Amino acid sequence: MSGLASNKKSVVRSFRLSAELCEELEAEAEREEVTLNALVTNVLTKYVRYDRHMNKLQYIPLPKKVIEMLVEATGEDFLRQIAYNFGKVTLRNEVDVWPASQEFDDLLEFFAVRMKYGGVGNVYINKEGEEYTVVLRHTLGEKFSKAWGWFFKGFMDSFYEDVDPVYTYAEDQLTITLRAPERRVRSQGNLNNE
């Protein structure tokens, strides 16, 4: 997934765009105070890394305020159950349509891309030896931080048996500290062949 890093060699391409579309892109680039090339690169990167895969899953985008209201209106036990199951089942299904390996580092990168382009927030990953620190910054409150901790745990549990993260919750941040897991979840096929 990291093949789209900004330090990679670039290629010059030319495209035909309608004059109206080009004017809109130029105006948007000016509003965002970036070059037209940077804007188009950002749009295409988001499409390649996120949108084309999400289209296969038939997701419906919701405003952040709706998600915030749903999280706040949900009891903690029910929220824990929903978030964990969403991570374990739904996010696992998303990984199945993503063009990346299911190695631990790639799963963390997938999580970061999913959070960024899904509009949740930004994820920062730091690795020191075998210990990882994953920080999710968002604007949805502490209860949301807890929900995403359970979501992350469900997601990791769908791939590994020995994930034991430590969470630090804050109003607009979730910090996860964990060691790289080693024991993969055994598939039903593996269980039948033993």
PDB file of C-alpha atoms in Angstrom:
ATOM      1  CA  MET A   1       0.000   0.000   0.000  1.00  0.00           C
ATOM      2  CA  SER A   2       2.874   2.327   0.563  1.00  0.00           C
ATOM      3  CA  GLY A   3       3.666   2.274  -3.170  1.00  0.00           C
ATOM      4  CA  LEU A   4       1.896   5.615  -3.468  1.00  0.00           C
ATOM      5  CA  ALA A   5       4.328   7.466  -1.233  1.00  0.00           C
ATOM      6  CA  SER A   6       5.168  10.997  -2.313  1.00  0.00           C
ATOM      7  CA  ASN A   7       8.896  10.271  -2.587  1.00  0.00           C
ATOM      8  CA  LYS A   8       8.373   7.901  -5.528  1.00  0.00           C
ATOM      9  CA  LYS A   9       9.341   8.752  -9.082  1.00  0.00           C
ATOM     10  CA  SER A  10       6.675  10.767 -10.868  1.00  0.00           C
ATOM     11  CA  VAL A  11       5.403  10.363 -14.427  1.00  0.00           C
ATOM     12  CA  VAL A  12       4.088  13.109 -16.690  1.00  0.00           C
ATOM     13  CA  ARG A  13       0.631  12.434 -18.187  1.00  0.00           C
ATOM     14  CA  SER A  14      -1.778  14.609 -20.101  1.00  0.00           C
ATOM     15  CA  PHE A  15      -5.575  14.418 -19.933  1.00  0.00           C
ATOM     16  CA  ARG A  16      -8.424  16.151 -21.704  1.00  0.00           C
ATOM     17  CA  LEU A  17     -10.799  17.894 -19.329  1.00  0.00           C
ATOM     18  CA  SER A  18     -13.810  20.022 -20.052  1.00  0.00           C
ATOM     19  CA  ALA A  19     -13.149  23.736 -19.652  1.00  0.00           C
ATOM     20  CA  GLU A  20     -15.786  23.887 -16.898  1.00  0.00           C
ATOM     21  CA  LEU A  21     -14.165  21.062 -14.912  1.00  0.00           C
ATOM     22  CA  CYS A  22     -10.736  22.613 -15.319  1.00  0.00           C
ATOM     23  CA  GLU A  23     -12.031  25.972 -14.065  1.00  0.00           C
ATOM     24  CA  GLU A  24     -13.587  24.302 -11.004  1.00  0.00           C
ATOM     25  CA  LEU A  25     -10.354  22.459 -10.231  1.00  0.00           C
ATOM     26  CA  GLU A  26      -8.297  25.634 -10.598  1.00  0.00           C
ATOM     27  CA  ALA A  27     -10.693  27.542  -8.324  1.00  0.00           C
ATOM     28  CA  GLU A  28     -10.574  24.751  -5.718  1.00  0.00           C
ATOM     29  CA  ALA A  29      -6.769  24.657  -5.840  1.00  0.00           C
ATOM     30  CA  GLU A  30      -6.718  28.407  -5.244  1.00  0.00           C
ATOM     31  CA  ARG A  31      -9.159  28.089  -2.290  1.00  0.00           C
ATOM     32  CA  GLU A  32      -7.023  25.348  -0.739  1.00  0.00           C
ATOM     33  CA  GLU A  33      -3.853  27.307  -1.509  1.00  0.00           C
ATOM     34  CA  VAL A  34      -2.216  24.406  -3.340  1.00  0.00           C
ATOM     35  CA  THR A  35      -1.101  23.921  -6.911  1.00  0.00           C
ATOM     36  CA  LEU A  36      -3.471  22.373  -9.415  1.00  0.00           C
ATOM     37  CA  ASN A  37      -1.051  19.456  -9.712  1.00  0.00           C
ATOM     38  CA  ALA A  38      -1.115  18.884  -5.927  1.00  0.00           C
ATOM     39  CA  LEU A  39      -4.919  19.000  -5.857  1.00  0.00           C
ATOM     40  CA  VAL A  40      -5.289  16.521  -8.724  1.00  0.00           C
ATOM     41  CA  THR A  41      -2.648  14.249  -7.170  1.00  0.00           C
ATOM     42  CA  ASN A  42      -4.535  14.288  -3.839  1.00  0.00           C
ATOM     43  CA  VAL A  43      -7.840  13.498  -5.551  1.00  0.00           C
ATOM     44  CA  LEU A  44      -6.376  10.641  -7.593  1.00  0.00           C
ATOM     45  CA  THR A  45      -4.474   9.251  -4.601  1.00  0.00           C
ATOM     46  CA  LYS A  46      -7.665   9.156  -2.537  1.00  0.00           C
ATOM     47  CA  TYR A  47      -9.467   7.415  -5.395  1.00  0.00           C
ATOM     48  CA  VAL A  48      -6.742   4.792  -5.835  1.00  0.00           C
ATOM     49  CA  ARG A  49      -6.172   4.170  -2.107  1.00  0.00           C
ATOM     50  CA  TYR A  50      -9.762   4.375  -0.891  1.00  0.00           C
ATOM     51  CA  ASP A  51     -12.759   5.310  -3.054  1.00  0.00           C
ATOM     52  CA  ARG A  52     -12.502   2.574  -5.685  1.00  0.00           C
ATOM     53  CA  HIS A  53     -12.366  -0.096  -2.976  1.00  0.00           C
ATOM     54  CA  MET A  54     -15.173   1.388  -0.898  1.00  0.00           C
ATOM     55  CA  ASN A  55     -17.423   1.480  -3.970  1.00  0.00           C
ATOM     56  CA  LYS A  56     -17.234  -2.334  -4.052  1.00  0.00           C
ATOM     57  CA  LEU A  57     -18.604  -2.476  -0.496  1.00  0.00           C
ATOM     58  CA  GLN A  58     -21.617  -0.211  -1.164  1.00  0.00           C
ATOM     59  CA  TYR A  59     -21.052   2.108   1.796  1.00  0.00           C
ATOM     60  CA  ILE A  60     -23.288   5.063   2.494  1.00  0.00           C
ATOM     61  CA  PRO A  61     -21.426   8.180   3.660  1.00  0.00           C
ATOM     62  CA  LEU A  62     -22.822   9.878   6.751  1.00  0.00           C
ATOM     63  CA  PRO A  63     -22.019  13.296   8.202  1.00  0.00           C
ATOM     64  CA  LYS A  64     -19.719  13.224  11.248  1.00  0.00           C
ATOM     65  CA  LYS A  65     -22.448  14.851  13.333  1.00  0.00           C
ATOM     66  CA  VAL A  66     -24.753  11.854  12.736  1.00  0.00           C
ATOM     67  CA  ILE A  67     -22.026   9.422  13.825  1.00  0.00           C
ATOM     68  CA  GLU A  68     -21.293  11.579  16.878  1.00  0.00           C
ATOM     69  CA  MET A  69     -24.985  11.619  17.848  1.00  0.00           C
ATOM     70  CA  LEU A  70     -25.286   7.837  17.421  1.00  0.00           C
ATOM     71  CA  VAL A  71     -22.190   7.186  19.534  1.00  0.00           C
ATOM     72  CA  GLU A  72     -23.371   9.540  22.285  1.00  0.00           C
ATOM     73  CA  ALA A  73     -26.873   8.003  22.329  1.00  0.00           C
ATOM     74  CA  THR A  74     -25.570   4.434  22.647  1.00  0.00           C
ATOM     75  CA  GLY A  75     -24.872   2.757  25.981  1.00  0.00           C
ATOM     76  CA  GLU A  76     -21.256   1.770  26.588  1.00  0.00           C
ATOM     77  CA  ASP A  77     -21.801  -2.023  26.672  1.00  0.00           C
ATOM     78  CA  PHE A  78     -23.801  -2.005  23.437  1.00  0.00           C
ATOM     79  CA  LEU A  79     -21.303   0.369  21.822  1.00  0.00           C
ATOM     80  CA  ARG A  80     -18.441  -1.949  22.818  1.00  0.00           C
ATOM     81  CA  GLN A  81     -20.217  -4.918  21.238  1.00  0.00           C
ATOM     82  CA  ILE A  82     -21.090  -3.080  18.020  1.00  0.00           C
ATOM     83  CA  ALA A  83     -17.649  -1.498  17.608  1.00  0.00           C
ATOM     84  CA  TYR A  84     -15.809  -4.769  18.292  1.00  0.00           C
ATOM     85  CA  ASN A  85     -17.997  -6.740  15.870  1.00  0.00           C
ATOM     86  CA  PHE A  86     -17.750  -4.011  13.244  1.00  0.00           C
ATOM     87  CA  GLY A  87     -13.963  -4.192  13.432  1.00  0.00           C
ATOM     88  CA  LYS A  88     -13.895  -7.985  13.448  1.00  0.00           C
ATOM     89  CA  VAL A  89     -16.355  -8.596  10.617  1.00  0.00           C
ATOM     90  CA  THR A  90     -16.936  -5.484   8.532  1.00  0.00           C
ATOM     91  CA  LEU A  91     -13.407  -4.128   8.510  1.00  0.00           C
ATOM     92  CA  ARG A  92     -12.088  -7.629   7.866  1.00  0.00           C
ATOM     93  CA  ASN A  93     -14.332  -7.772   4.774  1.00  0.00           C
ATOM     94  CA  GLU A  94     -12.916  -4.436   3.640  1.00  0.00           C
ATOM     95  CA  VAL A  95      -9.379  -5.817   3.824  1.00  0.00           C
ATOM     96  CA  ASP A  96     -10.445  -8.667   1.548  1.00  0.00           C
ATOM     97  CA  VAL A  97     -11.104  -6.196  -1.318  1.00  0.00           C
ATOM     98  CA  TRP A  98      -7.971  -4.128  -0.632  1.00  0.00           C
ATOM     99  CA  PRO A  99      -4.899  -4.812  -2.808  1.00  0.00           C
ATOM    100  CA  ALA A 100      -2.449  -5.352   0.042  1.00  0.00           C
ATOM    101  CA  SER A 101      -1.041  -8.215   2.025  1.00  0.00           C
ATOM    102  CA  GLN A 102      -2.487  -9.103   5.386  1.00  0.00           C
ATOM    103  CA  GLU A 103       0.797  -8.689   7.218  1.00  0.00           C
ATOM    104  CA  PHE A 104       0.712  -6.657  10.424  1.00  0.00           C
ATOM    105  CA  ASP A 105       2.404  -3.516   9.043  1.00  0.00           C
ATOM    106  CA  ASP A 106       0.057  -3.523   6.040  1.00  0.00           C
ATOM    107  CA  LEU A 107      -2.977  -3.915   8.312  1.00  0.00           C
ATOM    108  CA  LEU A 108      -1.869  -0.877  10.308  1.00  0.00           C
ATOM    109  CA  GLU A 109      -1.392   1.071   7.072  1.00  0.00           C
ATOM    110  CA  PHE A 110      -4.870  -0.028   5.942  1.00  0.00           C
ATOM    111  CA  PHE A 111      -6.307   1.183   9.265  1.00  0.00           C
ATOM    112  CA  ALA A 112      -4.586   4.558   8.791  1.00  0.00           C
ATOM    113  CA  VAL A 113      -5.859   4.939   5.219  1.00  0.00           C
ATOM    114  CA  ARG A 114      -9.367   3.865   6.248  1.00  0.00           C
ATOM    115  CA  MET A 115      -9.504   6.423   9.049  1.00  0.00           C
ATOM    116  CA  LYS A 116      -8.031   9.259   6.967  1.00  0.00           C
ATOM    117  CA  TYR A 117     -10.077   8.865   3.821  1.00  0.00           C
ATOM    118  CA  GLY A 118     -13.178   7.719   5.692  1.00  0.00           C
ATOM    119  CA  GLY A 119     -13.220  11.123   7.356  1.00  0.00           C
ATOM    120  CA  VAL A 120     -12.675   9.785  10.882  1.00  0.00           C
ATOM    121  CA  GLY A 121      -9.331  11.415  11.566  1.00  0.00           C
ATOM    122  CA  ASN A 122      -5.615  11.037  11.069  1.00  0.00           C
ATOM    123  CA  VAL A 123      -3.606   8.042  12.225  1.00  0.00           C
ATOM    124  CA  TYR A 124       0.070   8.257  13.065  1.00  0.00           C
ATOM    125  CA  ILE A 125       2.098   5.063  13.420  1.00  0.00           C
ATOM    126  CA  ASN A 126       5.454   4.899  15.179  1.00  0.00           C
ATOM    127  CA  LYS A 127       7.502   1.708  15.447  1.00  0.00           C
ATOM    128  CA  GLU A 128      10.352   1.253  17.888  1.00  0.00           C
ATOM    129  CA  GLY A 129      11.714  -2.279  17.778  1.00  0.00           C
ATOM    130  CA  GLU A 130       8.732  -4.607  18.140  1.00  0.00           C
ATOM    131  CA  GLU A 131       6.539  -1.996  19.846  1.00  0.00           C
ATOM    132  CA  TYR A 132       4.082   0.111  17.904  1.00  0.00           C
ATOM    133  CA  THR A 133       2.319   3.279  18.940  1.00  0.00           C
ATOM    134  CA  VAL A 134      -0.777   4.087  16.902  1.00  0.00           C
ATOM    135  CA  VAL A 135      -2.385   7.482  17.471  1.00  0.00           C
ATOM    136  CA  LEU A 136      -5.816   8.343  16.052  1.00  0.00           C
ATOM    137  CA  ARG A 137      -6.632  12.057  16.216  1.00  0.00           C
ATOM    138  CA  HIS A 138     -10.245  13.039  15.614  1.00  0.00           C
ATOM    139  CA  THR A 139     -12.850  15.573  16.712  1.00  0.00           C
ATOM    140  CA  LEU A 140     -15.598  13.286  18.018  1.00  0.00           C
ATOM    141  CA  GLY A 141     -15.017  13.043  21.770  1.00  0.00           C
ATOM    142  CA  GLU A 142     -13.750  10.514  24.319  1.00  0.00           C
ATOM    143  CA  LYS A 143     -16.626   8.059  23.931  1.00  0.00           C
ATOM    144  CA  PHE A 144     -15.773   7.868  20.242  1.00  0.00           C
ATOM    145  CA  SER A 145     -12.121   7.220  21.196  1.00  0.00           C
ATOM    146  CA  LYS A 146     -13.264   4.227  23.251  1.00  0.00           C
ATOM    147  CA  ALA A 147     -15.450   2.947  20.415  1.00  0.00           C
ATOM    148  CA  TRP A 148     -12.499   3.072  18.036  1.00  0.00           C
ATOM    149  CA  GLY A 149     -10.341   1.234  20.550  1.00  0.00           C
ATOM    150  CA  TRP A 150     -12.863  -1.636  20.569  1.00  0.00           C
ATOM    151  CA  PHE A 151     -13.147  -1.364  16.790  1.00  0.00           C
ATOM    152  CA  PHE A 152      -9.352  -1.684  16.454  1.00  0.00           C
ATOM    153  CA  LYS A 153      -9.287  -4.663  18.848  1.00  0.00           C
ATOM    154  CA  GLY A 154     -11.964  -6.473  16.818  1.00  0.00           C
ATOM    155  CA  PHE A 155     -10.083  -5.739  13.608  1.00  0.00           C
ATOM    156  CA  MET A 156      -6.800  -7.109  14.966  1.00  0.00           C
ATOM    157  CA  ASP A 157      -8.514 -10.123  16.579  1.00  0.00           C
ATOM    158  CA  SER A 158      -9.825 -11.135  13.151  1.00  0.00           C
ATOM    159  CA  PHE A 159      -6.212 -11.707  12.049  1.00  0.00           C
ATOM    160  CA  TYR A 160      -4.199 -12.487  15.190  1.00  0.00           C
ATOM    161  CA  GLU A 161      -4.750 -14.476  18.390  1.00  0.00           C
ATOM    162  CA  ASP A 162      -2.210 -12.617  20.520  1.00  0.00           C
ATOM    163  CA  VAL A 163      -3.063  -8.929  20.123  1.00  0.00           C
ATOM    164  CA  ASP A 164      -2.906  -7.213  23.500  1.00  0.00           C
ATOM    165  CA  PRO A 165      -3.113  -3.446  22.989  1.00  0.00           C
ATOM    166  CA  VAL A 166      -2.970  -0.857  25.752  1.00  0.00           C
ATOM    167  CA  TYR A 167      -5.259   2.128  25.204  1.00  0.00           C
ATOM    168  CA  THR A 168      -5.038   5.725  26.352  1.00  0.00           C
ATOM    169  CA  TYR A 169      -8.246   7.645  25.739  1.00  0.00           C
ATOM    170  CA  ALA A 170      -8.582  11.400  25.462  1.00  0.00           C
ATOM    171  CA  GLU A 171     -11.281  13.767  24.257  1.00  0.00           C
ATOM    172  CA  ASP A 172     -10.060  13.835  20.668  1.00  0.00           C
ATOM    173  CA  GLN A 173      -7.378  11.169  20.600  1.00  0.00           C
ATOM    174  CA  LEU A 174      -6.926   7.446  20.970  1.00  0.00           C
ATOM    175  CA  THR A 175      -3.411   6.143  21.589  1.00  0.00           C
ATOM    176  CA  ILE A 176      -2.814   2.419  21.142  1.00  0.00           C
ATOM    177  CA  THR A 177       0.423   0.776  22.220  1.00  0.00           C
ATOM    178  CA  LEU A 178       1.075  -2.839  21.253  1.00  0.00           C
ATOM    179  CA  ARG A 179       3.711  -5.335  20.268  1.00  0.00           C
ATOM    180  CA  ALA A 180       3.659  -6.939  16.852  1.00  0.00           C
ATOM    181  CA  PRO A 181       1.473 -10.040  17.197  1.00  0.00           C
ATOM    182  CA  GLU A 182       2.778 -13.404  16.051  1.00  0.00           C
ATOM    183  CA  ARG A 183      -0.003 -15.991  16.182  1.00  0.00           C
ATOM    184  CA  ARG A 184      -2.320 -15.773  13.187  1.00  0.00           C
ATOM    185  CA  VAL A 185      -5.970 -16.705  13.597  1.00  0.00           C
ATOM    186  CA  ARG A 186      -6.445 -20.199  12.270  1.00  0.00           C
ATOM    187  CA  SER A 187      -8.929 -20.418   9.441  1.00  0.00           C
ATOM    188  CA  GLN A 188     -11.660 -23.057   9.321  1.00  0.00           C
ATOM    189  CA  GLY A 189      -9.699 -24.755   6.537  1.00  0.00           C
ATOM    190  CA  ASN A 190      -6.629 -25.044   8.782  1.00  0.00           C
ATOM    191  CA  LEU A 191      -8.724 -26.509  11.595  1.00  0.00           C
ATOM    192  CA  ASN A 192     -10.185 -29.171   9.305  1.00  0.00           C
ATOM    193  CA  ASN A 193      -6.764 -30.251   8.026  1.00  0.00           C
ATOM    194  CA  GLU A 194      -5.170 -30.807  11.452  1.00  0.00           C
TER     195      GLU A 194
END
